[in-house]
């Protein structure tokens, strides 16, 4: 009987975690007196998001849809880097929110009230709407946000493709600060996570329309429009989990059945370099005024819309964009064995990133720096593999050799998931494989 009870509890727990992704959660179970009591729901949801990513991939394969592995790996890599650097500044932003609430709040809402819970969900999503809209209408913010739109695919891995600078500078949270005038910090922390998590499942074409619920909630079809580069899709559907803001503020657009949606940017980059994706658009903005002699243009180009050019209105003119962009999806041409090698590296980094998320508060600065460097180095190397960059082999060899050396100097990382022997085998095998690949490549080109 005890075993049956345990299974029932286990099933209920799994259902509850999947429910988090849909904002189907109990206010009483997700209300806390202090921020210190709030769980890391993103970390808790990670295994469930991974299972859904794998399930979606299997279904798409069964439906005959080709999976762009390099694109998905780039998306996941971007998300891992964003959340990693976000750890450095997350505490500061929470402290700022608490300070504003403590000194400037205009009313006291009880932290354990269902009314407070619902109010917070609405206000946080409203803040997200304006952050998201500003990220599309201010060139400086778009230079950051464009990373999320640079995938030519629309699947659950696209949700992971988040900008590094958004995490480092906590850009979303600046738009949440007005909520501190009324919302308790613990409630804010909970709902800022759930608004983010809700947007995971809407990055899938398999979901489709959800009927009348779409009058209130954001859906996959609405978000497909948001990610489209078709002319009618531009600058539409900014809401997080609610669609009401777009309907209220005139930015709503339903999916059209008479056009195939083309995902990605208007000027779609043809590379997978995870770091280059974070930086390249800043130059695109500056190039617009490179020949201008008006110093005001040099400044205001960053504050106007990303579609602005000299002589156009502040937000540009979308009618100048192609109605339906014509281009082929960019795939990597590496071998299947190389794909397997890189996915294994990604899985290893995924595990180490999870360790970092759990242990960050108790780690020394030296260990933190070493782990973050290893994660960034590995993910950069993976992306260069997909681009067949000339620095791929040197970077991978140095990554493996240096990491093994530093790991031995540190005496390992006892708190991490990998044992010393497992980590050593992983990096040594990677080093050997890269050396063999290097010699094989040289023979073929000789």
GROMACS .gro file of N, CA, C and O in nm, residues 15 19 30 95 168 174 244 278 283 293 404 410 437 442:
model
   56
   15UNK      N    1   0.297   1.595  -1.234
   15UNK     CA    2   0.189   1.675  -1.292
   15UNK      C    3   0.197   1.820  -1.246
   15UNK      O    4   0.173   1.913  -1.324
   19UNK      N    5   0.252   2.146  -1.472
   19UNK     CA    6   0.155   2.253  -1.457
   19UNK      C    7   0.219   2.389  -1.443
   19UNK      O    8   0.163   2.491  -1.484
   30UNK      N    9   0.243   2.855  -0.369
   30UNK     CA   10   0.346   2.939  -0.431
   30UNK      C   11   0.347   3.080  -0.374
   30UNK      O   12   0.384   3.176  -0.443
   95UNK      N   13   1.764   4.298  -0.467
   95UNK     CA   14   1.786   4.392  -0.358
   95UNK      C   15   1.728   4.529  -0.392
   95UNK      O   16   1.670   4.597  -0.306
  168UNK      N   17   2.269   3.953  -1.805
  168UNK     CA   18   2.373   4.024  -1.732
  168UNK      C   19   2.322   4.155  -1.672
  168UNK      O   20   2.352   4.188  -1.557
  174UNK      N   21   1.401   4.579  -1.490
  174UNK     CA   22   1.386   4.724  -1.480
  174UNK      C   23   1.241   4.765  -1.509
  174UNK      O   24   1.191   4.863  -1.454
  244UNK      N   25  -0.417   3.997  -2.358
  244UNK     CA   26  -0.506   4.113  -2.345
  244UNK      C   27  -0.432   4.245  -2.367
  244UNK      O   28  -0.491   4.341  -2.417
  278UNK      N   29   2.550   3.744  -3.021
  278UNK     CA   30   2.522   3.843  -2.916
  278UNK      C   31   2.567   3.984  -2.955
  278UNK      O   32   2.512   4.083  -2.905
  283UNK      N   33   2.675   4.653  -3.465
  283UNK     CA   34   2.739   4.714  -3.582
  283UNK      C   35   2.636   4.746  -3.690
  283UNK      O   36   2.647   4.847  -3.761
  293UNK      N   37   2.653   6.302  -4.140
  293UNK     CA   38   2.730   6.411  -4.078
  293UNK      C   39   2.653   6.476  -3.965
  293UNK      O   40   2.702   6.569  -3.900
  404UNK      N   41   4.158   2.018  -1.815
  404UNK     CA   42   4.213   1.906  -1.739
  404UNK      C   43   4.319   1.955  -1.641
  404UNK      O   44   4.322   1.911  -1.524
  410UNK      N   45   4.286   2.236  -0.908
  410UNK     CA   46   4.180   2.267  -0.811
  410UNK      C   47   4.153   2.150  -0.717
  410UNK      O   48   4.086   2.166  -0.615
  437UNK      N   49   4.083   1.385  -3.517
  437UNK     CA   50   4.011   1.463  -3.620
  437UNK      C   51   4.105   1.561  -3.688
  437UNK      O   52   4.099   1.579  -3.811
  442UNK      N   53   4.394   1.709  -4.178
  442UNK     CA   54   4.517   1.752  -4.245
  442UNK      C   55   4.553   1.659  -4.361
  442UNK      O   56   4.598   1.702  -4.465
   0.00000   0.00000   0.00000
